[in-house]
Short mmCIF file of C-alpha atoms and ligand atoms in Angstrom, two decimals:
data_model
loop_
_atom_site.label_atom_id
_atom_site.label_comp_id
_atom_site.label_asym_id
_atom_site.label_seq_id
_atom_site.Cartn_x
_atom_site.Cartn_y
_atom_site.Cartn_z
CA MET A 1 -23.18 14.86 -11.00
CA THR A 2 -24.31 11.37 -9.95
CA GLY A 3 -25.43 8.25 -11.78
CA GLN A 4 -24.30 4.67 -12.35
CA ALA A 5 -20.66 4.03 -11.50
CA VAL A 6 -18.73 0.85 -12.21
CA VAL A 7 -15.60 0.20 -10.17
CA VAL A 8 -13.28 -2.37 -11.75
CA GLY A 9 -11.57 -4.20 -8.90
CA GLY A 10 -12.59 -4.84 -5.31
CA GLY A 11 -9.18 -4.40 -3.68
CA MET A 12 -8.41 -1.71 -1.13
CA VAL A 13 -8.29 1.05 -3.75
CA GLY A 14 -11.54 0.03 -5.44
CA ALA A 15 -13.23 -0.31 -2.05
CA ALA A 16 -12.15 3.16 -0.91
CA CYS A 17 -13.35 4.66 -4.21
CA THR A 18 -16.67 2.80 -3.87
CA ASP A 19 -17.13 4.22 -0.39
CA VAL A 20 -16.60 7.80 -1.54
CA LEU A 21 -18.80 7.40 -4.62
CA ALA A 22 -21.68 5.96 -2.56
CA ARG A 23 -21.39 8.81 -0.07
CA LEU A 24 -21.71 11.23 -3.00
CA GLY A 25 -24.94 9.55 -4.10
CA TRP A 26 -23.71 7.28 -6.90
CA GLN A 27 -25.14 3.79 -7.52
CA VAL A 28 -22.01 1.67 -7.55
CA THR A 29 -21.37 -1.76 -9.06
CA VAL A 30 -18.03 -3.34 -8.23
CA VAL A 31 -16.86 -5.86 -10.82
CA GLU A 32 -14.35 -8.25 -9.31
CA SER A 33 -13.04 -11.35 -11.06
CA GLY A 34 -11.69 -12.90 -7.85
CA ALA A 35 -12.49 -12.21 -4.20
CA VAL A 36 -13.24 -8.79 -2.75
CA GLY A 37 -10.16 -7.83 -0.75
CA GLY A 38 -8.06 -10.40 -2.62
CA GLY A 39 -5.33 -9.34 -5.07
CA ALA A 40 -2.40 -7.38 -3.69
CA THR A 41 -4.65 -6.22 -0.85
CA ALA A 42 -4.62 -9.72 0.65
CA ALA A 43 -0.89 -10.11 0.05
CA GLY A 44 0.30 -6.86 1.64
CA MET A 45 1.53 -6.01 5.11
CA GLY A 46 -1.14 -3.45 5.88
CA HIS A 47 1.34 -0.93 7.23
CA LEU A 48 -0.24 2.54 7.18
CA VAL A 49 2.85 4.63 6.81
CA VAL A 50 3.85 8.18 6.01
CA MET A 51 6.69 8.09 3.47
CA ASP A 52 8.73 11.04 2.28
CA ASP A 53 10.52 9.81 -0.81
CA SER A 54 9.08 12.73 -2.82
CA PRO A 55 6.95 15.78 -1.90
CA ALA A 56 3.96 14.23 -3.69
CA GLN A 57 4.38 10.94 -1.83
CA LEU A 58 4.66 12.75 1.49
CA ALA A 59 1.51 14.77 0.76
CA LEU A 60 -0.48 11.70 -0.37
CA THR A 61 0.57 9.43 2.48
CA SER A 62 0.11 12.18 5.05
CA LEU A 63 -3.42 13.00 3.81
CA SER A 64 -4.19 9.29 3.79
CA LEU A 65 -3.05 8.77 7.38
CA THR A 66 -5.33 11.61 8.45
CA LEU A 67 -8.22 9.87 6.68
CA TRP A 68 -7.30 6.50 8.28
CA ASP A 69 -7.36 8.21 11.69
CA ALA A 70 -10.94 9.30 10.97
CA LEU A 71 -12.01 5.88 9.64
CA ALA A 72 -10.41 3.81 12.40
CA PRO A 73 -13.17 4.18 15.03
CA GLN A 74 -15.77 2.92 12.52
CA LEU A 75 -13.85 -0.23 11.56
CA PRO A 76 -14.92 -3.68 12.79
CA ALA A 77 -12.62 -5.37 15.31
CA GLN A 78 -11.61 -7.94 12.66
CA ALA A 79 -9.87 -5.13 10.77
CA GLU A 80 -7.24 -5.29 13.55
CA TYR A 81 -6.41 -1.61 13.26
CA ARG A 82 -3.61 -0.70 15.67
CA ARG A 83 -1.67 2.50 15.95
CA CYS A 84 1.64 0.87 16.78
CA GLY A 85 3.79 3.54 15.11
CA THR A 86 6.88 2.98 13.01
CA LEU A 87 10.50 2.91 14.14
CA TRP A 88 12.85 3.80 11.27
CA ILE A 89 16.05 2.20 12.48
CA ALA A 90 19.48 3.77 12.02
CA SER A 91 22.33 1.28 11.95
CA ASP A 92 25.09 3.87 12.28
CA GLU A 93 25.76 7.57 12.81
CA THR A 94 25.47 8.30 9.08
CA GLU A 95 21.92 6.99 9.12
CA VAL A 96 21.16 8.98 12.28
CA ARG A 97 22.25 12.14 10.44
CA GLY A 98 20.08 11.06 7.49
CA ALA A 99 17.09 10.76 9.83
CA GLN A 100 17.27 14.43 10.80
CA PRO A 101 16.05 15.89 7.49
CA LYS A 102 13.48 13.10 7.43
CA GLN A 103 12.20 14.26 10.81
CA ARG A 104 11.95 17.85 9.50
CA GLN A 105 9.94 16.64 6.49
CA TYR A 106 7.50 14.84 8.78
CA HIS A 107 7.11 17.91 10.95
CA ALA A 108 6.53 20.09 7.87
CA ALA A 109 3.73 17.70 6.88
CA GLY A 110 2.20 18.01 10.35
CA ARG A 111 3.19 14.49 11.46
CA ASP A 112 4.82 13.77 14.77
CA ALA A 113 8.32 12.25 14.56
CA THR A 114 10.88 11.87 17.35
CA LEU A 115 14.58 10.98 17.16
CA LEU A 116 15.57 8.22 19.59
CA ASP A 117 19.15 7.59 20.66
CA ALA A 118 20.63 4.10 20.97
CA ALA A 119 19.60 3.68 24.62
CA GLU A 120 16.00 4.79 24.03
CA LEU A 121 15.74 2.44 21.05
CA ALA A 122 17.06 -0.50 23.11
CA ARG A 123 14.57 0.30 25.90
CA LEU A 124 11.57 0.44 23.51
CA GLU A 125 12.57 -2.58 21.44
CA PRO A 126 14.83 -4.83 23.52
CA ALA A 127 14.71 -7.68 20.98
CA LEU A 128 16.73 -5.65 18.46
CA ARG A 129 20.44 -6.46 18.30
CA GLY A 130 22.84 -4.29 20.28
CA GLY A 131 24.94 -1.63 18.63
CA LEU A 132 22.21 0.10 16.62
CA ALA A 133 22.63 3.87 16.55
CA GLY A 134 19.04 5.08 17.07
CA ALA A 135 15.74 5.50 15.29
CA LEU A 136 13.13 7.91 14.07
CA ARG A 137 9.83 7.14 15.76
CA VAL A 138 6.64 8.05 13.85
CA PRO A 139 3.90 7.34 16.41
CA GLY A 140 0.92 8.09 14.13
CA ASP A 141 1.61 5.20 11.74
CA ALA A 142 -0.59 2.13 12.14
CA VAL A 143 -1.32 -1.34 10.81
CA VAL A 144 -4.55 -2.84 9.57
CA TYR A 145 -5.84 -6.09 8.07
CA ALA A 146 -6.80 -4.62 4.71
CA PRO A 147 -9.00 -7.41 3.21
CA VAL A 148 -11.52 -6.89 6.02
CA VAL A 149 -11.50 -3.12 5.49
CA ALA A 150 -12.12 -3.56 1.75
CA ARG A 151 -15.11 -5.84 2.40
CA PHE A 152 -16.42 -3.49 5.11
CA LEU A 153 -16.28 -0.40 2.86
CA ILE A 154 -18.00 -2.11 -0.08
CA GLU A 155 -20.75 -3.50 2.14
CA ARG A 156 -21.23 -0.16 3.88
CA ALA A 157 -21.56 1.52 0.49
CA GLY A 158 -24.43 -0.81 -0.40
CA ALA A 159 -22.64 -1.50 -3.67
CA GLN A 160 -23.60 -4.41 -5.90
CA VAL A 161 -20.71 -6.83 -6.42
CA ARG A 162 -20.55 -8.69 -9.76
CA ARG A 163 -18.22 -11.69 -9.86
CA ASP A 164 -17.02 -11.30 -13.43
CA GLU A 165 -14.09 -10.05 -15.46
CA VAL A 166 -14.09 -6.75 -17.29
CA THR A 167 -12.69 -7.49 -20.74
CA ALA A 168 -12.94 -4.03 -22.33
CA LEU A 169 -13.67 -0.44 -21.40
CA GLU A 170 -15.95 1.40 -23.78
CA ASP A 171 -17.66 4.79 -23.84
CA GLY A 172 -20.62 4.51 -21.49
CA CYS A 173 -20.22 0.83 -20.59
CA VAL A 174 -17.84 -1.93 -19.61
CA ARG A 175 -17.72 -5.32 -21.36
CA LEU A 176 -17.91 -8.38 -19.11
CA HIS A 177 -16.58 -11.85 -19.79
CA ARG A 178 -19.74 -13.69 -18.67
CA GLY A 179 -22.51 -11.10 -18.42
CA GLY A 180 -23.75 -8.51 -20.87
CA PRO A 181 -22.29 -5.01 -21.07
CA LEU A 182 -22.76 -2.89 -17.96
CA ARG A 183 -23.85 0.72 -18.37
CA ALA A 184 -21.65 3.24 -16.64
CA ASP A 185 -21.78 7.02 -16.43
CA LEU A 186 -18.44 6.75 -14.68
CA THR A 187 -15.94 3.87 -14.71
CA VAL A 188 -13.18 3.75 -12.11
CA VAL A 189 -10.36 1.36 -12.95
CA ALA A 190 -8.82 0.06 -9.72
CA GLY A 191 -7.57 -3.26 -11.04
CA GLY A 192 -4.15 -3.33 -9.36
CA ALA A 193 -1.41 -5.13 -11.28
CA GLU A 194 -3.94 -6.63 -13.71
CA ALA A 195 -5.11 -3.18 -14.82
CA ALA A 196 -2.27 -3.21 -17.35
CA ARG A 197 -4.35 -5.62 -19.48
CA LEU A 198 -7.17 -3.06 -19.81
CA LEU A 199 -4.92 0.00 -19.99
CA PRO A 200 -1.85 -0.71 -22.09
CA GLU A 201 -1.19 3.02 -22.39
CA VAL A 202 -0.53 3.31 -18.61
CA PRO A 203 3.09 2.48 -17.71
CA LEU A 204 2.51 -0.22 -15.06
CA ARG A 205 4.98 -2.97 -14.15
CA PRO A 206 4.41 -5.78 -11.66
CA ARG A 207 6.87 -5.69 -8.77
CA ARG A 208 6.76 -8.87 -6.78
CA GLY A 209 7.11 -9.05 -3.02
CA GLN A 210 7.43 -11.93 -0.55
CA LEU A 211 6.28 -12.10 3.06
CA VAL A 212 6.70 -14.61 5.88
CA ILE A 213 4.58 -15.04 8.98
CA THR A 214 6.09 -16.76 12.00
CA GLU A 215 4.66 -18.96 14.70
CA ARG A 216 3.44 -17.21 17.87
CA THR A 217 6.25 -15.84 19.99
CA ASP A 218 6.85 -13.98 23.25
CA LEU A 219 9.51 -11.88 21.56
CA PRO A 220 8.73 -8.28 22.55
CA VAL A 221 8.19 -6.34 19.31
CA ARG A 222 5.92 -3.33 19.73
CA HIS A 223 6.33 -1.12 16.66
CA GLN A 224 6.51 -1.76 12.95
CA LEU A 225 10.29 -1.92 12.61
CA VAL A 226 11.84 -0.77 9.33
CA GLU A 227 15.46 -0.09 8.49
CA LEU A 228 16.21 3.40 7.21
CA GLY A 229 17.81 1.76 4.19
CA TYR A 230 14.28 0.63 3.17
CA LEU A 231 13.84 3.54 0.80
CA ARG A 232 16.89 2.45 -1.18
CA SER A 233 15.15 -0.90 -1.61
CA ALA A 234 11.72 0.54 -2.29
CA HIS A 235 12.71 3.08 -4.86
CA GLY A 236 16.12 1.95 -5.96
CA SER A 237 17.23 0.33 -9.15
CA ASP A 238 15.73 -2.51 -11.13
CA GLU A 239 17.75 -5.04 -9.13
CA ASP A 240 16.14 -7.46 -6.71
CA SER A 241 16.34 -5.97 -3.23
CA VAL A 242 15.49 -6.78 0.38
CA ALA A 243 15.09 -4.64 3.49
CA PHE A 244 14.37 -5.30 7.15
CA ASN A 245 10.68 -4.68 7.80
CA VAL A 246 8.92 -6.52 10.65
CA GLN A 247 5.41 -6.10 11.99
CA PRO A 248 4.00 -7.46 15.25
CA ARG A 249 0.59 -9.10 14.73
CA PRO A 250 -2.13 -9.12 17.43
CA THR A 251 -1.83 -12.93 17.50
CA GLY A 252 1.76 -12.70 18.78
CA GLN A 253 3.11 -13.69 15.37
CA LEU A 254 5.61 -11.60 13.43
CA LEU A 255 5.13 -10.63 9.80
CA ILE A 256 8.49 -10.38 8.05
CA GLY A 257 9.21 -8.47 4.86
CA SER A 258 10.23 -7.31 2.48
CA SER A 259 11.54 -7.98 -0.99
CA ARG A 260 11.16 -6.24 -4.33
CA GLN A 261 11.58 -7.82 -7.69
CA PHE A 262 10.73 -6.65 -11.20
CA GLY A 263 10.44 -9.30 -13.85
CA PRO A 264 8.79 -12.48 -12.64
CA ALA A 265 5.07 -12.18 -13.25
CA GLY A 266 4.14 -15.41 -11.47
CA ARG A 267 3.68 -15.97 -7.79
CA ASP A 268 6.35 -18.67 -7.24
CA ILE A 269 8.58 -18.16 -4.23
CA ASP A 270 12.14 -17.09 -5.03
CA TRP A 271 13.95 -19.08 -2.35
CA ALA A 272 17.32 -17.38 -2.82
CA LEU A 273 15.75 -13.95 -2.41
CA LEU A 274 13.74 -15.23 0.55
CA ARG A 275 16.95 -16.41 2.25
CA ARG A 276 18.46 -12.96 1.67
CA MET A 277 15.36 -11.31 3.13
CA LEU A 278 15.29 -13.49 6.24
CA GLY A 279 19.05 -13.11 6.70
CA ARG A 280 18.64 -9.33 6.62
CA ALA A 281 15.81 -9.49 9.14
CA ALA A 282 17.86 -11.67 11.51
CA GLU A 283 20.70 -9.12 11.38
CA PHE A 284 18.36 -6.71 13.16
CA LEU A 285 16.28 -9.18 15.23
CA PRO A 286 18.61 -12.13 15.92
CA ALA A 287 15.95 -14.20 17.73
CA LEU A 288 14.03 -14.51 14.47
CA ALA A 289 16.48 -17.21 13.47
CA ASP A 290 14.97 -19.51 16.14
CA LEU A 291 11.34 -19.09 14.98
CA SER A 292 9.47 -21.26 12.50
CA ALA A 293 7.72 -19.81 9.48
CA LEU A 294 4.03 -20.74 9.34
CA ARG A 295 3.34 -19.38 5.89
CA ILE A 296 5.22 -17.74 3.04
CA TRP A 297 3.51 -15.96 0.16
CA THR A 298 4.09 -13.57 -2.69
CA GLY A 299 2.09 -10.68 -4.10
CA LEU A 300 2.31 -8.28 -7.00
CA ARG A 301 2.67 -4.56 -6.48
CA SER A 302 1.84 -2.42 -9.49
CA ALA A 303 4.62 0.10 -10.10
CA THR A 304 4.87 3.22 -12.25
CA PRO A 305 8.18 4.78 -13.39
CA ASP A 306 8.05 7.50 -10.68
CA HIS A 307 6.64 5.22 -7.93
CA LEU A 308 3.51 7.35 -7.62
CA PRO A 309 0.02 6.12 -8.49
CA VAL A 310 -1.94 7.29 -11.51
CA VAL A 311 -5.07 8.98 -10.16
CA GLY A 312 -7.36 11.14 -12.28
CA PHE A 313 -9.60 11.18 -15.34
CA HIS A 314 -8.17 9.54 -18.42
CA PRO A 315 -7.05 12.42 -20.66
CA ASP A 316 -8.50 10.82 -23.82
CA ARG A 317 -11.44 8.74 -22.61
CA PRO A 318 -14.39 10.64 -21.11
CA GLY A 319 -15.99 9.05 -18.05
CA LEU A 320 -12.96 6.85 -17.33
CA TYR A 321 -11.15 7.43 -14.05
CA LEU A 322 -7.79 5.83 -13.23
CA ALA A 323 -6.82 4.69 -9.73
CA VAL A 324 -3.87 2.38 -10.37
CA GLY A 325 -0.12 1.97 -9.80
CA HIS A 326 -0.01 2.24 -6.00
CA GLU A 327 3.01 -0.04 -5.73
CA GLY A 328 3.93 -0.76 -2.08
CA LEU A 329 1.73 1.92 -0.53
CA GLY A 330 -1.75 1.17 -1.83
CA ILE A 331 -3.25 0.18 1.51
CA THR A 332 -2.07 3.47 2.97
CA THR A 333 -2.90 5.65 -0.03
CA ALA A 334 -6.26 4.13 -1.00
CA LEU A 335 -8.07 6.67 1.16
CA GLY A 336 -6.15 9.65 -0.27
CA THR A 337 -6.83 8.30 -3.76
CA ALA A 338 -10.56 8.13 -3.03
CA ALA A 339 -10.51 11.69 -1.67
CA LEU A 340 -8.94 12.86 -4.95
CA LEU A 341 -11.64 11.02 -6.90
CA GLY A 342 -14.31 12.71 -4.78
CA ALA A 343 -12.88 16.16 -5.46
CA ASP A 344 -12.44 15.47 -9.19
CA ILE A 345 -16.01 14.33 -9.77
CA THR A 346 -17.62 17.08 -7.70
CA GLY A 347 -15.35 19.83 -9.00
CA GLY A 348 -14.28 20.52 -5.42
CA ALA A 349 -10.90 21.83 -4.35
CA SER A 350 -8.17 19.21 -4.52
CA PRO A 351 -7.18 17.83 -1.12
CA LEU A 352 -3.63 17.81 -2.53
CA PRO A 353 -3.15 21.22 -4.14
CA GLY A 354 -0.20 21.31 -6.50
CA VAL A 355 0.15 17.53 -6.71
CA ASP A 356 -0.43 16.07 -10.19
CA LEU A 357 -0.96 12.32 -10.26
CA GLY A 358 -2.59 12.30 -13.70
CA LEU A 359 -1.64 10.03 -16.58
CA GLY A 360 -0.56 13.14 -18.52
CA ARG A 361 2.71 13.23 -16.58
CA PHE A 362 3.78 10.15 -18.57
CA THR A 363 1.96 10.70 -21.85
CA GLY A 364 2.34 14.50 -22.04
CA ALA A 365 5.19 14.18 -24.52
CA LEU A 366 2.98 12.13 -26.85
CA HIS A 367 0.27 14.78 -26.78
CA ALA A 368 2.63 17.74 -27.19
C1 LIG B 401 4.33 -8.06 -0.36
C2 LIG B 401 3.56 -6.79 -0.34
C3 LIG B 401 3.56 -5.99 0.81
C4 LIG B 401 2.84 -4.79 0.82
N1 LIG B 401 2.78 -4.07 1.97
C5 LIG B 401 2.07 -2.91 2.01
C6 LIG B 401 2.00 -2.14 3.20
O1 LIG B 401 2.53 -2.54 4.23
N2 LIG B 401 1.33 -0.96 3.17
C7 LIG B 401 0.72 -0.49 2.04
O2 LIG B 401 0.16 0.59 2.08
N3 LIG B 401 0.73 -1.23 0.91
C8 LIG B 401 1.40 -2.42 0.86
N4 LIG B 401 1.47 -3.15 -0.28
C9 LIG B 401 0.84 -2.61 -1.49
C10 LIG B 401 -0.64 -2.82 -1.48
O3 LIG B 401 -0.94 -4.15 -1.11
C11 LIG B 401 -1.20 -2.50 -2.87
O4 LIG B 401 -0.71 -1.26 -3.32
C12 LIG B 401 -2.71 -2.43 -2.79
O5 LIG B 401 -3.23 -3.61 -2.25
C13 LIG B 401 -3.29 -2.18 -4.17
O6 LIG B 401 -4.70 -2.26 -4.05
P1 LIG B 401 -5.57 -2.30 -5.36
O7 LIG B 401 -6.98 -2.28 -4.93
O8 LIG B 401 -5.08 -1.26 -6.31
O9 LIG B 401 -5.16 -3.67 -6.06
P2 LIG B 401 -5.57 -5.17 -5.69
O10 LIG B 401 -5.65 -5.40 -4.24
O11 LIG B 401 -4.67 -6.05 -6.47
O12 LIG B 401 -7.05 -5.27 -6.23
C14 LIG B 401 -7.32 -5.23 -7.62
C15 LIG B 401 -8.49 -6.15 -7.87
O13 LIG B 401 -8.95 -5.93 -9.19
C16 LIG B 401 -9.38 -7.16 -9.71
N5 LIG B 401 -9.32 -7.03 -11.17
C17 LIG B 401 -8.25 -6.67 -11.91
N6 LIG B 401 -8.58 -6.61 -13.21
C18 LIG B 401 -9.89 -6.95 -13.29
C19 LIG B 401 -10.81 -7.08 -14.36
N7 LIG B 401 -10.43 -6.83 -15.64
N8 LIG B 401 -12.07 -7.45 -14.11
C20 LIG B 401 -12.48 -7.68 -12.82
N9 LIG B 401 -11.64 -7.59 -11.75
C21 LIG B 401 -10.37 -7.22 -11.99
C22 LIG B 401 -8.40 -8.18 -9.15
O14 LIG B 401 -8.97 -9.47 -9.10
C23 LIG B 401 -8.12 -7.62 -7.76
O15 LIG B 401 -8.93 -8.22 -6.77
C24 LIG B 401 2.14 -4.37 -0.33
C25 LIG B 401 2.12 -5.18 -1.46
C26 LIG B 401 2.81 -6.39 -1.47
C27 LIG B 401 2.75 -7.24 -2.69
#
């Protein structure tokens, strides 16, 4: 089946879906109310990371990293793709023991992962404070500047981009704020945090994050550095949380994250939370305290109750495909999401057998 497809949203997820649709022979129109590659895509860190918080997350991130590996050689230099790997840092022996099952999970998913002792960690990352217990090194992880990738994929697809807002989704068309209705044999909703306005039945909540970029520095930081406690922050309670997460940029700057906050919908900076975040980062990389921040910004992740995206046909609305709720992993998992879309519309075998990311996992009870 091919025809006219409308993709709502030109962020990383919409761009990846556009790319797959075009390769399958669809005529694609991307409707984007802001800038292509804007939204959360422009606010994120661009860490391409395998995460193992749940079997489904491990499968989706692992598939996605394989797809990023294949895409990387085609990307323009401005996409700044670098396979710097991730070091998951253990502060103490308890965290070292916790890294062992994590390593086994990575191996089971076919991803390389090596346990480093304290001396090896200090040799690889001498700017880290002394006294850390070790790390799990995942060399296949990478970083990318996602807005450029989103623009690249949409241009490569030859898709038409309409600068407008989709105000309603109807059978066979989408309603636009400025233009007339747009015919669509298939509509893919990839609207990030704003998708909740079009899809009130999908349980999406904005989860705000803040990032800081420093001035240029000679500080030797080679990997994306993340504390092992990050998962507690990423998938923990409703409370505001921070975790050490630092990325070296090709410019010599350091990108510092990360914070998570349900509740505030706006993009104002929460200075108290920012102080907590920077304090946590300086506990691991003390020299950060001497650097100036060049820019601070916030962005909205779009979270579901189980921290997995909603990917699949809408159970009640024919021709409507959902690609939303990617929370803090949407740059990574955009490519896996698009692969699922490709399999679903061609009737091909799922690239993630046994993994159900459909909306029915939340609404099943209502339909029962
Ligand atoms: C601080 C922070 C750090 C992050 N770090 C990482 C990371 O390191 N690695 C990672 O993998 N992920 C990371 N993420 C998550 C990642 O950025 C998001 O999951 C991802 O960008 C989501 O992409 P998207 O295309 O779904 O949404 P978006 O990028 O938000 O794009 C959605 C687009 O849809 C448009 N839109 C919405 N509704 C409409 C409408 N009705 N009509 C027309 N247009 C519409 C919007 O204007 C927007 O441009 C981070 C996020 C934040 C906030």
